[in-house]
PDB file of C-alpha atoms and ligand atoms in Angstrom:
ATOM      1  CA  UNK A   1     -19.039   9.973   5.664  1.00  0.00           C
ATOM      2  CA  UNK A   2     -17.249   7.074   7.168  1.00  0.00           C
ATOM      3  CA  UNK A   3     -13.151   6.452   6.385  1.00  0.00           C
ATOM      4  CA  UNK A   4     -11.266   3.426   7.066  1.00  0.00           C
ATOM      5  CA  UNK A   5      -7.780   3.941   6.918  1.00  0.00           C
ATOM      6  CA  UNK A   6      -6.048  -0.065   6.506  1.00  0.00           C
ATOM      7  CA  UNK A   7      -2.305   1.222   7.578  1.00  0.00           C
ATOM      8  CA  UNK A   8       0.427  -1.148   7.302  1.00  0.00           C
ATOM      9  CA  UNK A   9       3.809  -0.044   8.344  1.00  0.00           C
ATOM     10  CA  UNK A  10       5.973  -0.861  11.196  1.00  0.00           C
ATOM     11  CA  UNK A  11       7.083   2.307  12.472  1.00  0.00           C
ATOM     12  CA  UNK A  12       4.867   4.986  13.578  1.00  0.00           C
ATOM     13  CA  UNK A  13       7.375   7.928  13.233  1.00  0.00           C
ATOM     14  CA  UNK A  14       8.046   6.846   9.699  1.00  0.00           C
ATOM     15  CA  UNK A  15       7.114   8.589   6.616  1.00  0.00           C
ATOM     16  CA  UNK A  16       3.751   6.484   6.070  1.00  0.00           C
ATOM     17  CA  UNK A  17       3.177   7.181  10.261  1.00  0.00           C
ATOM     18  CA  UNK A  18       3.424  11.010   9.545  1.00  0.00           C
ATOM     19  CA  UNK A  19       1.086  10.722   6.331  1.00  0.00           C
ATOM     20  CA  UNK A  20      -1.334   8.390   8.578  1.00  0.00           C
ATOM     21  CA  UNK A  21      -1.727  11.045  11.333  1.00  0.00           C
ATOM     22  CA  UNK A  22      -2.231  13.983   8.509  1.00  0.00           C
ATOM     23  CA  UNK A  23      -4.641  11.838   6.656  1.00  0.00           C
ATOM     24  CA  UNK A  24      -6.714  11.284  10.093  1.00  0.00           C
ATOM     25  CA  UNK A  25      -6.681  14.791  11.175  1.00  0.00           C
ATOM     26  CA  UNK A  26      -7.640  16.237   7.594  1.00  0.00           C
ATOM     27  CA  UNK A  27     -10.699  13.638   7.495  1.00  0.00           C
ATOM     28  CA  UNK A  28     -11.589  14.488  10.837  1.00  0.00           C
ATOM     29  CA  UNK A  29     -11.278  18.314  10.162  1.00  0.00           C
ATOM     30  CA  UNK A  30     -13.658  17.998   7.212  1.00  0.00           C
ATOM     31  CA  UNK A  31     -16.292  16.167   9.515  1.00  0.00           C
ATOM     32  CA  UNK A  32     -15.926  12.436   8.183  1.00  0.00           C
ATOM     33  CA  UNK A  33     -15.548   9.207  10.959  1.00  0.00           C
ATOM     34  CA  UNK A  34     -12.593   8.045  10.951  1.00  0.00           C
ATOM     35  CA  UNK A  35     -10.987   4.151  12.043  1.00  0.00           C
ATOM     36  CA  UNK A  36      -7.648   3.358  11.603  1.00  0.00           C
ATOM     37  CA  UNK A  37      -6.720  -0.335  11.183  1.00  0.00           C
ATOM     38  CA  UNK A  38      -3.009  -0.004  12.122  1.00  0.00           C
ATOM     39  CA  UNK A  39      -1.805  -3.872  11.193  1.00  0.00           C
ATOM     40  CA  UNK A  40       1.118  -3.723  13.028  1.00  0.00           C
ATOM     41  CA  UNK A  41       0.076  -1.858  16.078  1.00  0.00           C
ATOM     42  CA  UNK A  42      -2.807  -4.453  16.241  1.00  0.00           C
ATOM     43  CA  UNK A  43      -0.270  -7.388  15.844  1.00  0.00           C
ATOM     44  CA  UNK A  44      -2.272  -8.725  12.534  1.00  0.00           C
ATOM     45  CA  UNK A  45      -2.244 -12.347  12.050  1.00  0.00           C
ATOM     46  CA  UNK A  46      -0.526 -12.381   8.650  1.00  0.00           C
ATOM     47  CA  UNK A  47      -1.165 -16.209   8.243  1.00  0.00           C
ATOM     48  CA  UNK A  48      -4.215 -17.788   6.851  1.00  0.00           C
ATOM     49  CA  UNK A  49      -4.190 -21.243   8.305  1.00  0.00           C
ATOM     50  CA  UNK A  50      -6.181 -23.851  10.232  1.00  0.00           C
ATOM     51  CA  UNK A  51      -6.215 -21.506  13.148  1.00  0.00           C
ATOM     52  CA  UNK A  52      -8.304 -19.279  11.333  1.00  0.00           C
ATOM     53  CA  UNK A  53     -11.122 -22.244  11.008  1.00  0.00           C
ATOM     54  CA  UNK A  54     -12.558 -23.252  14.070  1.00  0.00           C
ATOM     55  CA  UNK A  55     -14.132 -27.071  13.809  1.00  0.00           C
ATOM     56  CA  UNK A  56     -11.398 -27.804  11.349  1.00  0.00           C
ATOM     57  CA  UNK A  57      -9.879 -31.242  12.046  1.00  0.00           C
ATOM     58  CA  UNK A  58      -6.172 -32.329  11.012  1.00  0.00           C
ATOM     59  CA  UNK A  59      -7.822 -35.988   9.688  1.00  0.00           C
ATOM     60  CA  UNK A  60      -9.597 -33.689   6.860  1.00  0.00           C
ATOM     61  CA  UNK A  61      -7.456 -32.108   4.334  1.00  0.00           C
ATOM     62  CA  UNK A  62      -7.148 -28.384   4.890  1.00  0.00           C
ATOM     63  CA  UNK A  63      -9.082 -26.362   1.942  1.00  0.00           C
ATOM     64  CA  UNK A  64      -8.772 -22.754   2.997  1.00  0.00           C
ATOM     65  CA  UNK A  65     -11.481 -21.409   0.830  1.00  0.00           C
ATOM     66  CA  UNK A  66     -13.710 -24.484   1.789  1.00  0.00           C
ATOM     67  CA  UNK A  67     -13.517 -23.648   5.447  1.00  0.00           C
ATOM     68  CA  UNK A  68     -13.439 -20.179   4.555  1.00  0.00           C
ATOM     69  CA  UNK A  69     -17.310 -20.323   3.254  1.00  0.00           C
ATOM     70  CA  UNK A  70     -18.163 -22.727   5.960  1.00  0.00           C
ATOM     71  CA  UNK A  71     -16.571 -20.266   8.667  1.00  0.00           C
ATOM     72  CA  UNK A  72     -18.672 -17.177   7.585  1.00  0.00           C
ATOM     73  CA  UNK A  73     -21.461 -18.786   6.465  1.00  0.00           C
ATOM     74  CA  UNK A  74     -22.058 -20.356  10.389  1.00  0.00           C
ATOM     75  CA  UNK A  75     -20.685 -16.928  11.930  1.00  0.00           C
ATOM     76  CA  UNK A  76     -18.004 -18.761  13.644  1.00  0.00           C
ATOM     77  CA  UNK A  77     -15.133 -16.758  11.988  1.00  0.00           C
ATOM     78  CA  UNK A  78     -12.202 -15.683  14.185  1.00  0.00           C
ATOM     79  CA  UNK A  79     -13.034 -12.615  15.760  1.00  0.00           C
ATOM     80  CA  UNK A  80     -10.264 -10.350  14.520  1.00  0.00           C
ATOM     81  CA  UNK A  81     -11.369 -11.420  10.713  1.00  0.00           C
ATOM     82  CA  UNK A  82     -14.837 -10.232  11.710  1.00  0.00           C
ATOM     83  CA  UNK A  83     -14.079  -7.249  13.460  1.00  0.00           C
ATOM     84  CA  UNK A  84     -12.253  -6.279  10.371  1.00  0.00           C
ATOM     85  CA  UNK A  85     -14.896  -7.265   8.318  1.00  0.00           C
ATOM     86  CA  UNK A  86     -17.718  -4.985   9.678  1.00  0.00           C
ATOM     87  CA  UNK A  87     -15.520  -1.747   9.596  1.00  0.00           C
ATOM     88  CA  UNK A  88     -15.138  -2.671   6.181  1.00  0.00           C
ATOM     89  CA  UNK A  89     -19.125  -2.736   6.385  1.00  0.00           C
ATOM     90  CA  UNK A  90     -19.138   0.527   8.341  1.00  0.00           C
ATOM     91  CA  UNK A  91     -16.804   2.104   5.622  1.00  0.00           C
ATOM     92  CA  UNK A  92     -18.244   4.634   2.827  1.00  0.00           C
ATOM     93  CA  UNK A  93     -14.532   4.806   1.790  1.00  0.00           C
ATOM     94  CA  UNK A  94     -11.460   2.819   2.358  1.00  0.00           C
ATOM     95  CA  UNK A  95      -7.963   4.049   2.091  1.00  0.00           C
ATOM     96  CA  UNK A  96      -5.233   1.709   2.134  1.00  0.00           C
ATOM     97  CA  UNK A  97      -1.532   3.405   2.924  1.00  0.00           C
ATOM     98  CA  UNK A  98       1.632   1.549   2.723  1.00  0.00           C
ATOM     99  CA  UNK A  99       5.129   1.739   1.501  1.00  0.00           C
ATOM    100  CA  UNK A 100       5.960  -0.187  -2.051  1.00  0.00           C
ATOM    101  CA  UNK A 101       7.567  -3.204  -0.881  1.00  0.00           C
ATOM    102  CA  UNK A 102       9.219  -5.363  -3.690  1.00  0.00           C
ATOM    103  CA  UNK A 103       6.875  -4.078  -5.966  1.00  0.00           C
ATOM    104  CA  UNK A 104       3.555  -4.592  -3.811  1.00  0.00           C
ATOM    105  CA  UNK A 105       2.363  -4.439  -0.379  1.00  0.00           C
ATOM    106  CA  UNK A 106       3.765  -5.836   2.894  1.00  0.00           C
ATOM    107  CA  UNK A 107       3.021  -9.140   4.004  1.00  0.00           C
ATOM    108  CA  UNK A 108       1.357  -7.996   6.707  1.00  0.00           C
ATOM    109  CA  UNK A 109      -1.330  -6.100   4.359  1.00  0.00           C
ATOM    110  CA  UNK A 110      -1.246  -8.839   1.691  1.00  0.00           C
ATOM    111  CA  UNK A 111      -2.332 -11.726   4.795  1.00  0.00           C
ATOM    112  CA  UNK A 112      -5.055  -9.099   5.843  1.00  0.00           C
ATOM    113  CA  UNK A 113      -6.691  -9.351   2.624  1.00  0.00           C
ATOM    114  CA  UNK A 114      -6.236 -13.013   2.479  1.00  0.00           C
ATOM    115  CA  UNK A 115      -8.210 -13.471   5.919  1.00  0.00           C
ATOM    116  CA  UNK A 116     -10.634 -10.994   5.864  1.00  0.00           C
ATOM    117  CA  UNK A 117     -11.844 -11.481   2.270  1.00  0.00           C
ATOM    118  CA  UNK A 118     -13.853 -14.366   3.231  1.00  0.00           C
ATOM    119  CA  UNK A 119     -15.456 -16.737   0.589  1.00  0.00           C
ATOM    120  CA  UNK A 120     -18.952 -15.621   0.777  1.00  0.00           C
ATOM    121  CA  UNK A 121     -17.875 -11.892   1.826  1.00  0.00           C
ATOM    122  CA  UNK A 122     -15.420 -11.337  -0.994  1.00  0.00           C
ATOM    123  CA  UNK A 123     -15.598 -13.807  -3.258  1.00  0.00           C
ATOM    124  CA  UNK A 124     -18.029 -16.646  -3.946  1.00  0.00           C
ATOM    125  CA  UNK A 125     -20.662 -13.849  -4.000  1.00  0.00           C
ATOM    126  CA  UNK A 126     -23.700 -14.114  -6.227  1.00  0.00           C
ATOM    127  CA  UNK A 127     -24.827 -17.060  -8.889  1.00  0.00           C
ATOM    128  CA  UNK A 128     -21.969 -19.106  -9.819  1.00  0.00           C
ATOM    129  CA  UNK A 129     -23.203 -20.791 -13.345  1.00  0.00           C
ATOM    130  CA  UNK A 130     -22.143 -20.942 -17.438  1.00  0.00           C
ATOM    131  CA  UNK A 131     -23.524 -17.778 -17.578  1.00  0.00           C
ATOM    132  CA  UNK A 132     -23.042 -15.723 -14.380  1.00  0.00           C
ATOM    133  CA  UNK A 133     -19.455 -15.931 -13.085  1.00  0.00           C
ATOM    134  CA  UNK A 134     -20.459 -14.661  -9.577  1.00  0.00           C
ATOM    135  CA  UNK A 135     -21.308 -11.004  -8.495  1.00  0.00           C
ATOM    136  CA  UNK A 136     -17.624  -9.191  -9.091  1.00  0.00           C
ATOM    137  CA  UNK A 137     -15.843  -6.844 -10.885  1.00  0.00           C
ATOM    138  CA  UNK A 138     -18.009  -3.989 -10.045  1.00  0.00           C
ATOM    139  CA  UNK A 139     -20.894  -5.675  -7.968  1.00  0.00           C
ATOM    140  CA  UNK A 140     -20.541  -7.809  -4.744  1.00  0.00           C
ATOM    141  CA  UNK A 141     -20.610  -6.868  -0.745  1.00  0.00           C
ATOM    142  CA  UNK A 142     -18.422  -3.903  -1.374  1.00  0.00           C
ATOM    143  CA  UNK A 143     -20.015  -2.412  -4.328  1.00  0.00           C
ATOM    144  CA  UNK A 144     -20.914   1.134  -3.324  1.00  0.00           C
ATOM    145  CA  UNK A 145     -18.066   1.962  -1.149  1.00  0.00           C
ATOM    146  CA  UNK A 146     -15.053   4.035  -2.498  1.00  0.00           C
ATOM    147  CA  UNK A 147     -11.366   2.890  -2.178  1.00  0.00           C
ATOM    148  CA  UNK A 148      -7.539   4.408  -3.195  1.00  0.00           C
ATOM    149  CA  UNK A 149      -4.219   3.216  -2.535  1.00  0.00           C
ATOM    150  CA  UNK A 150      -1.910   5.600  -1.228  1.00  0.00           C
ATOM    151  CA  UNK A 151       1.607   4.243  -1.897  1.00  0.00           C
ATOM    152  CA  UNK A 152       5.061   5.287  -0.816  1.00  0.00           C
ATOM    153  CA  UNK A 153       8.433   4.325  -3.045  1.00  0.00           C
ATOM    154  CA  UNK A 154      12.128   4.825  -3.074  1.00  0.00           C
ATOM    155  CA  UNK A 155      11.816   4.508  -7.062  1.00  0.00           C
ATOM    156  CA  UNK A 156      11.275   8.037  -9.190  1.00  0.00           C
ATOM    157  CA  UNK A 157       8.419   8.660 -10.955  1.00  0.00           C
ATOM    158  CA  UNK A 158      10.132   7.973 -14.226  1.00  0.00           C
ATOM    159  CA  UNK A 159      11.237   4.450 -12.971  1.00  0.00           C
ATOM    160  CA  UNK A 160       7.448   3.918 -12.973  1.00  0.00           C
ATOM    161  CA  UNK A 161       6.381   5.603 -16.040  1.00  0.00           C
ATOM    162  CA  UNK A 162       5.049   3.354 -19.254  1.00  0.00           C
ATOM    163  CA  UNK A 163       8.851   3.065 -20.389  1.00  0.00           C
ATOM    164  CA  UNK A 164      10.416   3.031 -16.789  1.00  0.00           C
ATOM    165  CA  UNK A 165      12.560  -0.140 -15.880  1.00  0.00           C
ATOM    166  CA  UNK A 166      10.233  -0.916 -13.270  1.00  0.00           C
ATOM    167  CA  UNK A 167       7.497  -1.066 -15.159  1.00  0.00           C
ATOM    168  CA  UNK A 168       4.332   1.309 -15.160  1.00  0.00           C
ATOM    169  CA  UNK A 169       2.762   2.042 -12.216  1.00  0.00           C
ATOM    170  CA  UNK A 170      -0.847   1.348 -13.449  1.00  0.00           C
ATOM    171  CA  UNK A 171       0.444  -2.409 -14.497  1.00  0.00           C
ATOM    172  CA  UNK A 172       2.325  -3.137 -10.933  1.00  0.00           C
ATOM    173  CA  UNK A 173      -0.754  -1.965  -9.170  1.00  0.00           C
ATOM    174  CA  UNK A 174      -3.366  -3.756 -11.158  1.00  0.00           C
ATOM    175  CA  UNK A 175      -3.263  -6.997  -9.047  1.00  0.00           C
ATOM    176  CA  UNK A 176      -4.541  -4.882  -6.077  1.00  0.00           C
ATOM    177  CA  UNK A 177      -6.804  -2.184  -7.712  1.00  0.00           C
ATOM    178  CA  UNK A 178      -8.431  -4.499 -10.322  1.00  0.00           C
ATOM    179  CA  UNK A 179      -8.016  -7.417  -8.096  1.00  0.00           C
ATOM    180  CA  UNK A 180      -8.114  -6.804  -4.534  1.00  0.00           C
ATOM    181  CA  UNK A 181     -10.502  -3.708  -4.733  1.00  0.00           C
ATOM    182  CA  UNK A 182     -12.837  -3.726  -8.072  1.00  0.00           C
ATOM    183  CA  UNK A 183     -13.445  -7.959  -7.503  1.00  0.00           C
ATOM    184  CA  UNK A 184     -15.463  -7.659  -4.299  1.00  0.00           C
ATOM    185  CA  UNK A 185     -17.456  -3.956  -5.700  1.00  0.00           C
ATOM    186  CA  UNK A 186     -15.209  -1.139  -4.899  1.00  0.00           C
ATOM    187  CA  UNK A 187     -15.463   1.777  -6.714  1.00  0.00           C
ATOM    188  CA  UNK A 188     -11.656   2.533  -7.097  1.00  0.00           C
ATOM    189  CA  UNK A 189      -9.941   5.596  -7.298  1.00  0.00           C
ATOM    190  CA  UNK A 190      -6.856   6.599  -9.049  1.00  0.00           C
ATOM    191  CA  UNK A 191      -3.679   5.794  -6.448  1.00  0.00           C
ATOM    192  CA  UNK A 192      -1.860   8.561  -4.588  1.00  0.00           C
ATOM    193  CA  UNK A 193       2.101   7.494  -5.448  1.00  0.00           C
ATOM    194  CA  UNK A 194       4.863   9.089  -3.300  1.00  0.00           C
ATOM    195  CA  UNK A 195       8.081   8.593  -5.198  1.00  0.00           C
ATOM    196  CA  UNK A 196      11.521   8.967  -4.453  1.00  0.00           C
ATOM    197  CA  UNK A 197      10.856   9.211  -0.492  1.00  0.00           C
ATOM    198  CA  UNK A 198      14.332   9.138   0.613  1.00  0.00           C
ATOM    199  CA  UNK A 199      14.664  12.813  -0.451  1.00  0.00           C
ATOM    200  CA  UNK A 200      11.884  14.001   1.549  1.00  0.00           C
ATOM    201  CA  UNK A 201      12.266  17.000   3.747  1.00  0.00           C
ATOM    202  CA  UNK A 202      10.100  19.076   5.631  1.00  0.00           C
ATOM    203  CA  UNK A 203       9.334  21.129   2.554  1.00  0.00           C
ATOM    204  CA  UNK A 204       8.552  18.573   0.025  1.00  0.00           C
ATOM    205  CA  UNK A 205       6.586  16.658   3.355  1.00  0.00           C
ATOM    206  CA  UNK A 206       4.809  20.116   3.181  1.00  0.00           C
ATOM    207  CA  UNK A 207       3.714  19.467  -0.676  1.00  0.00           C
ATOM    208  CA  UNK A 208       3.090  15.671  -0.442  1.00  0.00           C
ATOM    209  CA  UNK A 209       0.669  17.025   2.280  1.00  0.00           C
ATOM    210  CA  UNK A 210      -0.938  19.474   0.284  1.00  0.00           C
ATOM    211  CA  UNK A 211      -1.737  17.178  -2.668  1.00  0.00           C
ATOM    212  CA  UNK A 212      -2.647  14.173   0.101  1.00  0.00           C
ATOM    213  CA  UNK A 213      -5.054  16.422   1.144  1.00  0.00           C
ATOM    214  CA  UNK A 214      -6.553  17.832  -2.099  1.00  0.00           C
ATOM    215  CA  UNK A 215      -7.126  13.759  -2.966  1.00  0.00           C
ATOM    216  CA  UNK A 216      -8.664  13.232   0.504  1.00  0.00           C
ATOM    217  CA  UNK A 217     -11.108  15.834  -0.102  1.00  0.00           C
ATOM    218  CA  UNK A 218     -11.955  14.290  -3.515  1.00  0.00           C
ATOM    219  CA  UNK A 219     -12.470  11.010  -1.715  1.00  0.00           C
ATOM    220  CA  UNK A 220     -16.465  11.116  -2.621  1.00  0.00           C
ATOM    221  CA  UNK A 221     -16.357  13.186  -5.767  1.00  0.00           C
ATOM    222  CA  UNK A 222     -13.470  12.185  -7.899  1.00  0.00           C
ATOM    223  CA  UNK A 223     -14.229  10.436 -11.015  1.00  0.00           C
ATOM    224  CA  UNK A 224     -12.968   6.316 -10.266  1.00  0.00           C
ATOM    225  CA  UNK A 225     -10.590   4.344 -12.950  1.00  0.00           C
ATOM    226  CA  UNK A 226     -13.225   3.134 -15.590  1.00  0.00           C
ATOM    227  CA  UNK A 227     -12.732  -0.667 -14.880  1.00  0.00           C
ATOM    228  CA  UNK A 228     -15.044  -2.577 -17.255  1.00  0.00           C
ATOM    229  CA  UNK A 229     -17.760  -4.238 -14.997  1.00  0.00           C
ATOM    230  CA  UNK A 230     -18.141  -8.172 -15.348  1.00  0.00           C
ATOM    231  CA  UNK A 231     -21.612  -8.850 -15.951  1.00  0.00           C
ATOM    232  CA  UNK A 232     -22.628  -5.767 -18.267  1.00  0.00           C
ATOM    233  CA  UNK A 233     -21.776  -7.171 -21.527  1.00  0.00           C
ATOM    234  CA  UNK A 234     -18.496  -6.116 -22.356  1.00  0.00           C
ATOM    235  CA  UNK A 235     -16.906  -9.920 -21.429  1.00  0.00           C
ATOM    236  CA  UNK A 236     -18.159 -12.639 -23.846  1.00  0.00           C
ATOM    237  CA  UNK A 237     -19.697 -15.343 -21.464  1.00  0.00           C
ATOM    238  CA  UNK A 238     -18.373 -18.269 -20.793  1.00  0.00           C
ATOM    239  CA  UNK A 239     -14.857 -17.481 -21.312  1.00  0.00           C
ATOM    240  CA  UNK A 240     -15.216 -13.897 -19.872  1.00  0.00           C
ATOM    241  CA  UNK A 241     -12.744 -12.624 -22.288  1.00  0.00           C
ATOM    242  CA  UNK A 242     -13.140  -9.323 -23.619  1.00  0.00           C
ATOM    243  CA  UNK A 243     -15.309  -8.834 -26.569  1.00  0.00           C
ATOM    244  CA  UNK A 244     -13.198  -8.415 -29.649  1.00  0.00           C
ATOM    245  CA  UNK A 245     -14.269  -4.880 -30.763  1.00  0.00           C
ATOM    246  CA  UNK A 246     -13.678  -3.250 -27.883  1.00  0.00           C
ATOM    247  CA  UNK A 247      -9.932  -2.308 -27.303  1.00  0.00           C
ATOM    248  CA  UNK A 248      -9.017  -4.757 -30.758  1.00  0.00           C
ATOM    249  CA  UNK A 249      -6.041  -6.275 -31.208  1.00  0.00           C
ATOM    250  CA  UNK A 250      -4.216  -5.258 -27.408  1.00  0.00           C
ATOM    251  CA  UNK A 251      -3.552  -7.477 -24.562  1.00  0.00           C
ATOM    252  CA  UNK A 252      -2.426  -5.004 -21.993  1.00  0.00           C
ATOM    253  CA  UNK A 253      -3.873  -5.037 -18.827  1.00  0.00           C
ATOM    254  CA  UNK A 254      -5.367  -1.229 -19.810  1.00  0.00           C
ATOM    255  CA  UNK A 255      -8.081  -2.937 -22.000  1.00  0.00           C
ATOM    256  CA  UNK A 256     -10.012  -3.522 -18.948  1.00  0.00           C
ATOM    257  CA  UNK A 257     -10.525   0.269 -18.532  1.00  0.00           C
ATOM    258  CA  UNK A 258     -13.315   1.084 -20.520  1.00  0.00           C
ATOM    259  CA  UNK A 259     -12.105   3.729 -22.475  1.00  0.00           C
ATOM    260  CA  UNK A 260     -11.402   2.909 -26.041  1.00  0.00           C
ATOM    261  CA  UNK A 261      -8.713   5.698 -26.752  1.00  0.00           C
ATOM    262  CA  UNK A 262      -6.241   4.396 -24.034  1.00  0.00           C
ATOM    263  CA  UNK A 263      -3.429   3.825 -26.081  1.00  0.00           C
ATOM    264  CA  UNK A 264      -1.513   0.499 -25.652  1.00  0.00           C
ATOM    265  CA  UNK A 265       1.556   1.135 -22.747  1.00  0.00           C
TER     266      UNK A 265
HETATM  267  P1  FAD B 301      10.545   6.836   5.715  1.00  0.00           P
HETATM  268  O1  FAD B 301      11.975   6.123   5.707  1.00  0.00           O
HETATM  269  O2  FAD B 301      10.535   6.822   7.268  1.00  0.00           O
HETATM  270  O3  FAD B 301      11.213   8.145   5.598  1.00  0.00           O
HETATM  271  C1  FAD B 301      11.745   8.943   4.468  1.00  0.00           C
HETATM  272  C2  FAD B 301      12.316   9.982   4.412  1.00  0.00           C
HETATM  273  O4  FAD B 301      11.100  10.728   4.515  1.00  0.00           O
HETATM  274  C3  FAD B 301      13.293  10.148   5.319  1.00  0.00           C
HETATM  275  O5  FAD B 301      13.942  10.993   4.345  1.00  0.00           O
HETATM  276  C4  FAD B 301      12.722  10.954   6.382  1.00  0.00           C
HETATM  277  O6  FAD B 301      13.315  11.760   6.985  1.00  0.00           O
HETATM  278  C5  FAD B 301      10.994  11.642   5.764  1.00  0.00           C
HETATM  279  N1  FAD B 301      10.208  12.005   6.718  1.00  0.00           N
HETATM  280  C6  FAD B 301       9.690  11.066   7.271  1.00  0.00           C
HETATM  281  N2  FAD B 301       8.550  11.625   8.212  1.00  0.00           N
HETATM  282  C7  FAD B 301       8.675  12.889   7.709  1.00  0.00           C
HETATM  283  C8  FAD B 301       8.158  14.122   8.060  1.00  0.00           C
HETATM  284  N3  FAD B 301       7.006  13.773   9.170  1.00  0.00           N
HETATM  285  N4  FAD B 301       8.183  15.092   7.844  1.00  0.00           N
HETATM  286  C9  FAD B 301       9.874  15.148   6.782  1.00  0.00           C
HETATM  287  N5  FAD B 301       9.973  14.240   6.674  1.00  0.00           N
HETATM  288  C10 FAD B 301      10.316  13.220   6.963  1.00  0.00           C
HETATM  289  N6  FAD B 301      10.688   1.111  -3.025  1.00  0.00           N
HETATM  290  C11 FAD B 301      10.368   0.796  -4.628  1.00  0.00           C
HETATM  291  O7  FAD B 301      10.082   1.675  -5.317  1.00  0.00           O
HETATM  292  N7  FAD B 301      10.039  -0.481  -4.849  1.00  0.00           N
HETATM  293  C12 FAD B 301      10.046  -1.548  -4.613  1.00  0.00           C
HETATM  294  O8  FAD B 301       9.597  -2.731  -4.671  1.00  0.00           O
HETATM  295  C13 FAD B 301      10.549  -1.480  -3.022  1.00  0.00           C
HETATM  296  N8  FAD B 301      10.774  -2.661  -2.640  1.00  0.00           N
HETATM  297  C14 FAD B 301      10.876  -2.664  -1.005  1.00  0.00           C
HETATM  298  C15 FAD B 301      10.930  -3.556  -0.049  1.00  0.00           C
HETATM  299  C16 FAD B 301      11.688  -3.183   1.306  1.00  0.00           C
HETATM  300  C17 FAD B 301      11.506  -4.452   1.801  1.00  0.00           C
HETATM  301  C18 FAD B 301      11.819  -1.945   1.742  1.00  0.00           C
HETATM  302  C19 FAD B 301      12.363  -1.830   3.228  1.00  0.00           C
HETATM  303  C20 FAD B 301      11.717  -1.122   0.821  1.00  0.00           C
HETATM  304  C21 FAD B 301      11.451  -0.943  -0.633  1.00  0.00           C
HETATM  305  N9  FAD B 301      11.017  -0.240  -1.258  1.00  0.00           N
HETATM  306  C22 FAD B 301      11.000   0.015  -2.587  1.00  0.00           C
HETATM  307  C23 FAD B 301      11.359   1.499  -0.688  1.00  0.00           C
HETATM  308  C24 FAD B 301      10.194   1.889   0.349  1.00  0.00           C
HETATM  309  O9  FAD B 301       8.981   1.535  -0.690  1.00  0.00           O
HETATM  310  C25 FAD B 301      10.286   3.149   0.730  1.00  0.00           C
HETATM  311  O10 FAD B 301      11.496   2.934   1.488  1.00  0.00           O
HETATM  312  C26 FAD B 301       9.165   3.389   1.273  1.00  0.00           C
HETATM  313  O11 FAD B 301       8.361   3.432   0.707  1.00  0.00           O
HETATM  314  C27 FAD B 301       9.360   4.815   2.179  1.00  0.00           C
HETATM  315  O12 FAD B 301       8.695   5.331   3.233  1.00  0.00           O
HETATM  316  P2  FAD B 301       8.578   5.007   4.803  1.00  0.00           P
HETATM  317  O13 FAD B 301       7.435   5.419   5.662  1.00  0.00           O
HETATM  318  O14 FAD B 301       9.285   3.926   5.579  1.00  0.00           O
HETATM  319  O15 FAD B 301       9.577   6.398   4.840  1.00  0.00           O
END
């Protein structure tokens, strides 16, 4: 199978760098084709701006979504964006590996998403009407592909537990897992979090690699997170609110998982 690793860390000799190298060799040894987008090494342009809109003239108001739609449809996007879209289309699974920086992904990775996820590619796909708000959340260009986050962080596991001071990890990652991954169609696997990174030594690194290997081995077989699809009846039209009989009375982010028994956090 084809596996794409989107990797965001500025230092190849970091823990993240070592985990990237481990993942590449492990996946290749298992017979997969592997491609890596090493965003810092590529000097990825992280800001979406007028330079991404060939043909745009400054006498008009710059509308990023409109320009994205125009350049995507006309096949005149910047080559770095097209190349990353082609990698996504090639991939059967995509692993996003990054350190948690300020409770989210590093800015360079956010910029990769903003630029590569073009209008017509990752959003604005399918019919848009009162009764069908696009092919998204379970449908879309990336449907059928699997995605997994691999996130390192300084905080302890307990800090990210349901009652932890940082907020629960599932909630913190929700905008990425549900918004960035599930929205354009990915089947999303549970994340692989690595806590307390400053305490990693050779012994713990081995343990992490062993757990990471198991997760990589399950990339195409593990049960995904059961996010509710938008267009299969769970959400009321046109408000797109969850039907009142599903997860009744709850308003937490967990209601978007189709496991009625999941308790509120
Ligand atoms: P490194 O610093 O490279 O390494 C960590 C440890 O692993 C070191 O002890 C190192 O010796 C060891 N190591 C590295 N490679 C190996 C190897 N091959 N074998 C054995 N040991 C090895 N944390 C949070 O929890 N929440 C946040 O919101 C958050 N925000 C941050 C914001 C910023 C701007 C920054 C800089 C950090 C933030 N952190 C946060 C901490 C951050 O998530 C961690 O520093 C990061 O995940 C560690 O990953 P690294 O690859 O940089 O590790």
